[in-house]
Structure formats: C-alpha cells, structure tokens
Amino acid sequence: MTPSGALNPNPRTLDVESLIHFDRLVSAGAHSMHGWHAQSLDLRGRSRELLALNPQGAIFLGCTFDDGVEDQLRSQGALIFPKLQGVPFNPYRGSLYTAAELYPGISTEEYEHTLDARVYHWSILPGQRSRLDSTLAAALHDHAIGDALEEAMANGALAGSRLVGVMGGHAAQRGSREFSDAARLGRLLAHAGLTVATGGGPGAMEAANMGAYLSAMPDDDFRTAVQQLAAVPGFRPSVTAWARQAAAVVGNYPDGTATLGIPTWFYGHEPPNLFATHIAKYFANAIREAILLELCNGGIVFLPGAAGTVQEIFQDACENYYGAPETITPMVLVGRDHWERTYPAWPMLQSLAAGRPMDRQIFLVDTVEEAVAIVVGPA
C-alpha cells in the first residue's frame, strides 16, 4: 500500500485517500491518473482538475462527481464503480469501524435501529447471499475493510504494534470468573506494551478488549468498571441493555488504550463489543478468521471455549505446522482441565507438533499470568 500522503506524479498504483491527498497530487504536477484508486471521495468541485488529467487506468469506487464528469471520465478510460442502491453500508468505505459508528445513539435508541443491526438484517434476507448485487456489495466491502486494516497497521494508530490474539468463548458472562480472567489477561498484555486483538464479539473477547482498553486505569477504578459492566451479564435477552451498559463504561473513560476487534456479520447474532477502538467487521467469516490469525505476530492465547475456539486452535496450528521457523508464533492454551479433558485439543496439538519447529512454541498453562509471561518473553 502506498503511504498516506505520498506524492508520485506517475505511480503504478496509488491509493488516493482524501481530497487533501488528491489536491497535493495535482499541485505536484501530475498529468495522468493512471493507477490511481480513489475510494468514497466527494469530488464535486474538482471537475476542472479531473478533466485536465488523463483518466486512463484510474479507478473510482463510490465517488461523487459534478454532473456530466462521470461520463467524460468513463469515456476516456476510467473505471468507475457506482454507488449501490438499497445497501445499508458503504461498500467502498476507507476506514475501519468504531463502536460509535456501529452503535449510533445506543443510549437512547434500540439496538435494532443501529447500523450494526441493520446490516445484519440485510445480510440474512431470503436469497440475499445468492444475489449478484448483494454478493458484489459484500465482497467490495470486505476488500475495503482489508485495505483499511492494512493501512491502520502500516501507517495508522496500530502501526508498529506487536499484536497478541486472545481467543475464547462468546458465552463467558460479565461478572463470571471466566470474564474476569480474560479481562485481567487483556490488562496485563497492555501493561506489557502489547496490543490485544480479538474476534471482536462478546464474552471472553469483550473481556480481553475491555481489560486492554481500560489498562491505564488504577486498579480500584478498573475493578469498579468491571462491576459496573456486570450489572448486565450478557447480550441475551437484550442486546440493547448489554450495549448500553458498555457504552456507559466507555463514556466514563473515553480515551482508552487502542485495541483491535475483528468480528463478522456471518455470526451477526453475536454483537460486536464496544471496547475495541478499531473494528474490522467482515461479512466473510473465513477471511476474517484468516486475517485475525495472520496479524497476531506476538502469538495467540486460547482461553477456554468450545467449537469456535477449537477451530481457531487448529487453524493456527496448521499455519505453524507448515510455516518457516521464523514465522512460527507462540500458541498458549489456558486451562489444563479444559484442554486436556473437556475438549482435549492439547494431546492432538502435541502430536501435530512433535518433531517439528513448532514443538517449542506450544504451551499449556493454568493461569493468565503464565500466559502473559510466555508471550512477553524473557526480560
């Protein structure tokens, strides 16, 4: 990806990420837009500049133009993807989501009226996943989210982060020991200078994002926030009440530590948590899972979970099994009884790792403190 704001009059490919960037390129003496990719820009008022440049090979996705300009650009070789009608989201968005964007007005509005709920209901309409226009909109959206996530990791707020994934069940209730452990894990990871990444949903994912987000809080204030959140233990029967309780905590502490959540509308009945400051929400769960595992360059901690967590363990194990030694990252399973007896993933993981470089990077521990010590490494 081209760094934001880079000036190059004759690029092979260049993401034009803002009107300021567009104006700088024009001022720098560009004559051609070949290879330019403009996404969700309002280019009204820029007709003179656009028509003075050779548009051959330029791509415009969901941009807005003055009357007549679009036809002229297209006739001269530009590829223009129009705004799609009847879609409750922007397929060409240029940034990650925030909780405020997914839950606008949640303090007074019901969840069913939020953007998150409307997009989910759109995605499950009968026949929606087989319609060409809907499939195209979802695919374009996921591409845009991937692009925005790459930009955040390269040049944005997450640049230079050492990401540690926290995987665990969505069923962990606020106020439970499982939730408390996950929150403490996120807090300890953030204190160690690591950035927490989760699947972005409720349960252990919410707890880990919360622990990291509130990591700068004094211990007493943190415990108070955890207790406040526990007043609404889960997202059933009311997502509205669940989200409002989290919004109240965030409202009391609006400038928390950066965390990443990567949820999916494929499991749209599980709402995204409000403690991830950067939310990369996808339609395609397979893409979302692969990207989440790929980004966790500091390793992954697997808390007790069920089918989804087991899947993530072996998806990560497969990457480490076939990966070059320098790409293998720690896999830390927390909860001996859970991973040896309830869901005996550990014996299988040991068998897979035996005699391979990944054998030195798999761990089974009982506490989150032990897990943190492993991913942090020796002092």
Short mmCIF file of C-alpha atoms in Angstrom, two decimals:
data_model
loop_
_atom_site.label_atom_id
_atom_site.label_comp_id
_atom_site.label_asym_id
_atom_site.label_seq_id
_atom_site.Cartn_x
_atom_site.Cartn_y
_atom_site.Cartn_z
CA MET A 1 0.00 0.00 0.00
CA THR A 2 1.24 3.50 -0.80
CA PRO A 3 1.94 5.53 2.33
CA SER A 4 -0.76 8.10 3.05
CA GLY A 5 0.07 11.45 1.51
CA ALA A 6 2.90 10.16 -0.69
CA LEU A 7 3.50 12.26 -3.78
CA ASN A 8 4.32 10.50 -7.01
CA PRO A 9 3.00 12.00 -10.27
CA ASN A 10 3.41 8.77 -12.21
CA PRO A 11 2.70 5.86 -9.84
CA ARG A 12 1.97 2.34 -10.93
CA THR A 13 -0.76 2.10 -8.28
CA LEU A 14 -1.67 4.78 -5.77
CA ASP A 15 -4.48 4.93 -3.22
CA VAL A 16 -5.87 8.46 -3.21
CA GLU A 17 -7.19 8.50 0.33
CA SER A 18 -8.57 12.03 0.79
CA LEU A 19 -9.34 15.28 -1.01
CA ILE A 20 -6.20 16.74 0.55
CA HIS A 21 -4.17 13.91 -0.95
CA PHE A 22 -5.85 14.45 -4.36
CA ASP A 23 -5.10 18.19 -4.25
CA ARG A 24 -1.47 17.57 -3.30
CA LEU A 25 -1.02 15.19 -6.22
CA VAL A 26 -2.49 17.75 -8.63
CA SER A 27 -0.32 20.52 -7.18
CA ALA A 28 2.76 18.32 -7.56
CA GLY A 29 2.28 18.37 -11.34
CA ALA A 30 0.51 15.10 -12.08
CA HIS A 31 -0.58 14.74 -15.73
CA SER A 32 -2.12 11.29 -15.59
CA MET A 33 -4.31 9.41 -13.12
CA HIS A 34 -3.13 6.03 -14.40
CA GLY A 35 -3.09 3.62 -11.46
CA TRP A 36 -4.93 5.99 -9.13
CA HIS A 37 -7.50 4.33 -6.86
CA ALA A 38 -9.97 6.78 -5.31
CA GLN A 39 -12.47 5.42 -2.81
CA SER A 40 -15.57 7.13 -1.34
CA LEU A 41 -14.37 10.65 -2.16
CA ASP A 42 -16.69 13.59 -2.79
CA LEU A 43 -15.01 15.07 -5.87
CA ARG A 44 -17.63 17.70 -6.56
CA GLY A 45 -15.89 20.99 -7.12
CA ARG A 46 -12.84 19.22 -8.59
CA SER A 47 -14.17 18.96 -12.17
CA ARG A 48 -11.54 21.25 -13.71
CA GLU A 49 -8.72 19.27 -12.12
CA LEU A 50 -10.21 15.89 -13.02
CA LEU A 51 -10.80 16.78 -16.65
CA ALA A 52 -7.30 18.24 -17.03
CA LEU A 53 -5.76 14.87 -16.15
CA ASN A 54 -5.61 11.76 -18.32
CA PRO A 55 -8.01 9.34 -16.56
CA GLN A 56 -6.93 6.23 -18.49
CA GLY A 57 -6.35 3.42 -15.98
CA ALA A 58 -7.84 5.24 -12.96
CA ILE A 59 -10.37 3.51 -10.70
CA PHE A 60 -13.08 5.36 -8.78
CA LEU A 61 -15.11 3.42 -6.22
CA GLY A 62 -18.28 5.01 -4.87
CA CYS A 63 -17.11 8.57 -5.55
CA THR A 64 -19.35 11.59 -6.16
CA PHE A 65 -18.81 13.92 -9.14
CA ASP A 66 -20.30 17.08 -10.58
CA ASP A 67 -22.94 16.47 -13.25
CA GLY A 68 -21.50 15.13 -16.50
CA VAL A 69 -17.99 14.48 -15.19
CA GLU A 70 -18.50 10.77 -14.57
CA ASP A 71 -19.49 10.13 -18.19
CA GLN A 72 -16.48 12.05 -19.50
CA LEU A 73 -14.06 10.19 -17.26
CA ARG A 74 -15.54 6.84 -18.22
CA SER A 75 -15.41 7.66 -21.94
CA GLN A 76 -11.68 8.38 -21.61
CA GLY A 77 -10.83 5.08 -19.95
CA ALA A 78 -11.53 5.46 -16.23
CA LEU A 79 -13.20 2.56 -14.43
CA ILE A 80 -16.00 3.88 -12.20
CA PHE A 81 -17.87 1.70 -9.73
CA PRO A 82 -21.16 3.39 -8.90
CA LYS A 83 -22.82 3.75 -5.54
CA LEU A 84 -25.01 0.71 -4.94
CA GLN A 85 -28.66 1.26 -4.17
CA GLY A 86 -30.54 -0.43 -1.32
CA VAL A 87 -27.39 -1.29 0.61
CA PRO A 88 -27.30 -0.10 4.26
CA PHE A 89 -23.50 0.21 4.33
CA ASN A 90 -20.75 1.81 2.27
CA PRO A 91 -19.07 -0.92 0.17
CA TYR A 92 -16.21 1.46 -0.60
CA ARG A 93 -15.52 2.78 2.91
CA GLY A 94 -11.99 3.96 3.51
CA SER A 95 -11.60 3.33 7.24
CA LEU A 96 -12.23 0.79 9.97
CA TYR A 97 -15.39 0.97 12.06
CA THR A 98 -15.71 2.42 15.53
CA ALA A 99 -18.19 1.31 18.17
CA ALA A 100 -19.85 4.72 17.96
CA GLU A 101 -20.45 4.16 14.25
CA LEU A 102 -21.87 0.68 14.67
CA TYR A 103 -24.00 1.69 17.68
CA PRO A 104 -25.07 5.28 16.97
CA GLY A 105 -27.37 6.67 19.64
CA ILE A 106 -27.43 3.44 21.62
CA SER A 107 -28.01 5.35 24.87
CA THR A 108 -31.49 6.27 23.62
CA GLU A 109 -32.11 4.10 20.55
CA GLU A 110 -32.87 0.39 20.50
CA TYR A 111 -30.18 -1.89 19.06
CA GLU A 112 -32.48 -2.85 16.19
CA HIS A 113 -32.12 0.68 14.79
CA THR A 114 -28.31 0.73 14.81
CA LEU A 115 -26.10 0.34 11.75
CA ASP A 116 -24.80 -3.00 13.04
CA ALA A 117 -28.29 -4.46 13.32
CA ARG A 118 -29.50 -3.07 10.00
CA VAL A 119 -26.53 -4.50 8.13
CA TYR A 120 -27.01 -7.91 9.76
CA HIS A 121 -30.71 -8.00 8.90
CA TRP A 122 -29.87 -7.01 5.30
CA SER A 123 -27.34 -9.87 5.11
CA ILE A 124 -29.87 -12.54 6.12
CA LEU A 125 -32.75 -11.51 3.88
CA PRO A 126 -34.06 -14.53 1.93
CA GLY A 127 -31.90 -15.15 -1.13
CA GLN A 128 -29.54 -12.30 -0.28
CA ARG A 129 -26.38 -14.38 -0.35
CA SER A 130 -27.14 -15.68 -3.84
CA ARG A 131 -27.93 -12.31 -5.44
CA LEU A 132 -25.19 -10.88 -7.64
CA ASP A 133 -25.59 -7.27 -6.46
CA SER A 134 -25.56 -8.28 -2.79
CA THR A 135 -22.59 -10.60 -3.25
CA LEU A 136 -20.71 -7.84 -5.06
CA ALA A 137 -21.51 -5.28 -2.36
CA ALA A 138 -20.34 -7.59 0.43
CA ALA A 139 -17.15 -8.52 -1.44
CA LEU A 140 -16.30 -4.89 -2.18
CA HIS A 141 -16.95 -4.02 1.48
CA ASP A 142 -14.65 -6.77 2.76
CA HIS A 143 -11.93 -5.70 0.34
CA ALA A 144 -12.26 -2.11 1.58
CA ILE A 145 -12.08 -3.23 5.22
CA GLY A 146 -8.98 -5.29 4.48
CA ASP A 147 -7.41 -2.28 2.82
CA ALA A 148 -8.28 -0.05 5.79
CA LEU A 149 -6.87 -2.60 8.23
CA GLU A 150 -3.64 -2.81 6.26
CA GLU A 151 -3.39 0.99 6.35
CA ALA A 152 -4.01 1.07 10.11
CA MET A 153 -1.26 -1.49 10.65
CA ALA A 154 1.18 0.24 8.28
CA ASN A 155 0.66 3.94 8.92
CA GLY A 156 -2.19 4.39 11.38
CA ALA A 157 -2.81 4.03 15.10
CA LEU A 158 -1.78 0.35 15.10
CA ALA A 159 1.48 0.86 13.21
CA GLY A 160 4.38 -0.95 14.83
CA SER A 161 2.14 -2.85 17.20
CA ARG A 162 3.04 -6.28 18.45
CA LEU A 163 -0.37 -7.91 18.35
CA VAL A 164 -1.30 -10.76 20.65
CA GLY A 165 -4.54 -12.56 19.87
CA VAL A 166 -6.94 -13.58 22.59
CA MET A 167 -9.38 -16.30 21.56
CA GLY A 168 -12.14 -17.62 23.76
CA GLY A 169 -15.82 -18.40 24.05
CA HIS A 170 -18.59 -15.87 23.48
CA ALA A 171 -20.60 -17.37 26.33
CA ALA A 172 -18.48 -16.02 29.21
CA GLN A 173 -20.83 -13.84 31.24
CA ARG A 174 -19.85 -10.50 32.71
CA GLY A 175 -19.24 -10.98 36.41
CA SER A 176 -18.07 -14.58 35.98
CA ARG A 177 -14.61 -15.88 36.76
CA GLU A 178 -14.04 -16.61 33.06
CA PHE A 179 -14.82 -12.99 32.17
CA SER A 180 -12.63 -11.67 34.98
CA ASP A 181 -9.70 -13.85 33.87
CA ALA A 182 -9.99 -12.65 30.28
CA ALA A 183 -10.19 -9.01 31.37
CA ARG A 184 -7.11 -9.45 33.56
CA LEU A 185 -5.30 -11.06 30.62
CA GLY A 186 -6.05 -8.10 28.36
CA ARG A 187 -4.95 -5.67 31.07
CA LEU A 188 -1.67 -7.49 31.70
CA LEU A 189 -0.88 -7.72 27.98
CA ALA A 190 -1.45 -3.99 27.55
CA HIS A 191 0.72 -3.25 30.61
CA ALA A 192 3.47 -5.23 28.87
CA GLY A 193 3.23 -2.95 25.82
CA LEU A 194 1.37 -5.45 23.64
CA THR A 195 -1.74 -4.73 21.59
CA VAL A 196 -4.72 -7.02 22.13
CA ALA A 197 -6.59 -8.39 19.11
CA THR A 198 -9.75 -10.48 19.42
CA GLY A 199 -12.63 -11.73 17.33
CA GLY A 200 -14.43 -8.59 18.44
CA GLY A 201 -17.51 -10.26 19.90
CA PRO A 202 -18.97 -10.72 23.37
CA GLY A 203 -17.81 -12.97 26.22
CA ALA A 204 -14.07 -13.55 26.56
CA MET A 205 -13.47 -11.36 23.51
CA GLU A 206 -15.21 -8.39 25.09
CA ALA A 207 -13.41 -9.01 28.37
CA ALA A 208 -9.95 -9.04 26.76
CA ASN A 209 -10.67 -5.89 24.74
CA MET A 210 -12.04 -4.23 27.87
CA GLY A 211 -9.05 -5.18 30.00
CA ALA A 212 -6.69 -3.67 27.46
CA TYR A 213 -8.85 -0.60 26.77
CA LEU A 214 -9.02 0.29 30.49
CA SER A 215 -5.43 -0.75 31.24
CA ALA A 216 -4.33 2.76 32.20
CA MET A 217 -6.97 2.90 34.95
CA PRO A 218 -5.89 2.50 38.58
CA ASP A 219 -6.69 -0.98 39.92
CA ASP A 220 -9.59 0.19 42.11
CA ASP A 221 -11.22 2.09 39.25
CA PHE A 222 -10.76 -0.89 36.97
CA ARG A 223 -12.49 -3.23 39.42
CA THR A 224 -15.33 -0.71 39.72
CA ALA A 225 -15.73 -0.64 35.93
CA VAL A 226 -15.82 -4.45 35.77
CA GLN A 227 -18.50 -4.49 38.47
CA GLN A 228 -20.48 -1.81 36.66
CA LEU A 229 -20.41 -3.81 33.45
CA ALA A 230 -21.61 -6.95 35.27
CA ALA A 231 -24.97 -5.31 36.00
CA VAL A 232 -25.99 -6.66 32.56
CA PRO A 233 -24.29 -10.09 32.38
CA GLY A 234 -24.88 -10.95 28.73
CA PHE A 235 -26.34 -9.87 25.39
CA ARG A 236 -29.35 -12.13 25.85
CA PRO A 237 -32.20 -11.34 26.23
CA SER A 238 -31.40 -7.72 25.31
CA VAL A 239 -28.54 -6.56 23.12
CA THR A 240 -29.71 -3.00 23.78
CA ALA A 241 -29.21 -3.28 27.56
CA TRP A 242 -25.90 -5.08 27.07
CA ALA A 243 -24.56 -2.43 24.71
CA ARG A 244 -25.83 0.48 26.80
CA GLN A 245 -24.01 -0.81 29.86
CA ALA A 246 -20.76 -0.99 27.92
CA ALA A 247 -21.39 2.45 26.40
CA ALA A 248 -21.75 3.87 29.90
CA VAL A 249 -18.36 2.46 30.92
CA VAL A 250 -16.72 3.76 27.73
CA GLY A 251 -18.38 7.13 28.27
CA ASN A 252 -16.78 7.41 31.70
CA TYR A 253 -13.38 6.64 30.18
CA PRO A 254 -13.41 7.74 26.52
CA ASP A 255 -9.65 7.73 25.87
CA GLY A 256 -8.68 4.13 26.43
CA THR A 257 -5.77 2.11 25.08
CA ALA A 258 -6.00 1.03 21.44
CA THR A 259 -7.31 -2.49 20.85
CA LEU A 260 -8.40 -4.38 17.75
CA GLY A 261 -11.60 -6.36 17.16
CA ILE A 262 -12.30 -8.39 14.02
CA PRO A 263 -15.93 -9.58 14.18
CA THR A 264 -18.22 -10.83 11.42
CA TRP A 265 -21.81 -10.41 10.31
CA PHE A 266 -21.75 -14.13 9.49
CA TYR A 267 -22.29 -14.55 13.24
CA GLY A 268 -24.39 -11.41 13.42
CA HIS A 269 -26.45 -12.73 16.32
CA GLU A 270 -23.29 -12.14 18.40
CA PRO A 271 -22.93 -8.35 18.60
CA PRO A 272 -19.54 -6.64 18.41
CA ASN A 273 -18.17 -5.35 21.70
CA LEU A 274 -17.67 -1.65 22.35
CA PHE A 275 -14.15 -1.86 23.83
CA ALA A 276 -12.30 -2.41 20.55
CA THR A 277 -11.14 1.01 19.37
CA HIS A 278 -10.53 -0.33 15.86
CA ILE A 279 -13.16 -2.67 14.41
CA ALA A 280 -12.62 -4.56 11.16
CA LYS A 281 -16.02 -6.17 10.64
CA TYR A 282 -16.35 -8.55 7.70
CA PHE A 283 -19.15 -10.43 6.00
CA ALA A 284 -16.96 -13.44 5.12
CA ASN A 285 -16.04 -15.34 8.28
CA ALA A 286 -13.30 -17.38 6.59
CA ILE A 287 -11.49 -14.21 5.51
CA ARG A 288 -11.95 -12.68 8.95
CA GLU A 289 -10.52 -15.74 10.72
CA ALA A 290 -7.50 -15.95 8.42
CA ILE A 291 -6.68 -12.26 8.77
CA LEU A 292 -7.02 -12.31 12.55
CA LEU A 293 -4.60 -15.23 12.88
CA GLU A 294 -2.18 -13.74 10.37
CA LEU A 295 -1.98 -10.39 12.16
CA CYS A 296 -1.15 -11.83 15.59
CA ASN A 297 2.62 -11.56 15.26
CA GLY A 298 3.09 -11.83 19.03
CA GLY A 299 1.29 -15.15 19.38
CA ILE A 300 -2.18 -16.22 20.46
CA VAL A 301 -3.62 -17.05 23.86
CA PHE A 302 -6.52 -19.53 23.74
CA LEU A 303 -8.87 -19.24 26.71
CA PRO A 304 -11.45 -21.96 27.44
CA GLY A 305 -14.01 -22.13 24.65
CA ALA A 306 -15.97 -24.56 22.51
CA ALA A 307 -16.29 -25.23 18.77
CA GLY A 308 -15.15 -21.82 17.52
CA THR A 309 -12.08 -21.73 19.75
CA VAL A 310 -11.16 -25.31 18.86
CA GLN A 311 -11.37 -24.38 15.18
CA GLU A 312 -9.09 -21.40 15.78
CA ILE A 313 -6.54 -23.54 17.64
CA PHE A 314 -6.13 -25.93 14.74
CA GLN A 315 -6.27 -23.23 12.08
CA ASP A 316 -3.37 -21.56 13.85
CA ALA A 317 -1.67 -24.93 14.34
CA CYS A 318 -1.89 -25.60 10.61
CA GLU A 319 -0.14 -22.32 9.81
CA ASN A 320 2.60 -23.08 12.32
CA TYR A 321 2.89 -26.71 11.15
CA TYR A 322 3.67 -25.66 7.58
CA GLY A 323 5.33 -22.33 8.37
CA ALA A 324 9.02 -21.49 8.19
CA PRO A 325 10.69 -21.44 11.62
CA GLU A 326 10.87 -17.64 11.68
CA THR A 327 7.11 -17.32 11.12
CA ILE A 328 6.03 -19.59 13.97
CA THR A 329 4.48 -17.74 16.89
CA PRO A 330 3.53 -18.95 20.39
CA MET A 331 0.28 -20.84 20.97
CA VAL A 332 -0.70 -20.70 24.63
CA LEU A 333 -3.68 -22.75 25.82
CA VAL A 334 -5.03 -21.66 29.22
CA GLY A 335 -6.82 -24.24 31.39
CA ARG A 336 -5.33 -27.71 31.69
CA ASP A 337 -8.54 -29.47 32.62
CA HIS A 338 -10.47 -27.79 29.81
CA TRP A 339 -7.94 -28.53 27.05
CA GLU A 340 -6.93 -32.00 28.29
CA ARG A 341 -10.35 -33.37 29.29
CA THR A 342 -13.38 -31.22 28.40
CA TYR A 343 -12.17 -30.55 24.86
CA PRO A 344 -8.88 -32.49 24.56
CA ALA A 345 -7.23 -30.28 21.96
CA TRP A 346 -3.88 -30.34 23.78
CA PRO A 347 -2.99 -34.02 23.12
CA MET A 348 -3.76 -33.57 19.42
CA LEU A 349 -1.73 -30.37 19.30
CA GLN A 350 1.20 -32.13 20.94
CA SER A 351 1.00 -34.94 18.39
CA LEU A 352 0.99 -32.49 15.49
CA ALA A 353 3.92 -30.52 16.88
CA ALA A 354 6.13 -33.50 17.73
CA GLY A 355 9.46 -33.30 15.92
CA ARG A 356 8.65 -30.01 14.19
CA PRO A 357 9.91 -26.47 14.90
CA MET A 358 6.50 -25.52 16.32
CA ASP A 359 7.04 -28.01 19.16
CA ARG A 360 8.93 -25.31 21.08
CA GLN A 361 6.14 -22.79 20.64
CA ILE A 362 3.12 -24.59 22.10
CA PHE A 363 2.26 -24.25 25.78
CA LEU A 364 -0.41 -25.42 28.21
CA VAL A 365 -0.80 -23.36 31.38
CA ASP A 366 -3.31 -22.82 34.16
CA THR A 367 -3.28 -19.06 34.64
CA VAL A 368 -3.37 -15.95 32.51
CA GLU A 369 -0.29 -14.69 34.33
CA GLU A 370 1.66 -17.68 32.99
CA ALA A 371 0.32 -17.00 29.50
CA VAL A 372 1.45 -13.37 29.63
CA ALA A 373 4.94 -14.38 30.79
CA ILE A 374 5.28 -16.66 27.76
CA VAL A 375 4.21 -14.18 25.09
CA VAL A 376 6.17 -11.33 26.67
CA GLY A 377 9.28 -13.50 26.72
CA PRO A 378 12.43 -13.12 28.80
CA ALA A 379 13.26 -9.67 30.11
#
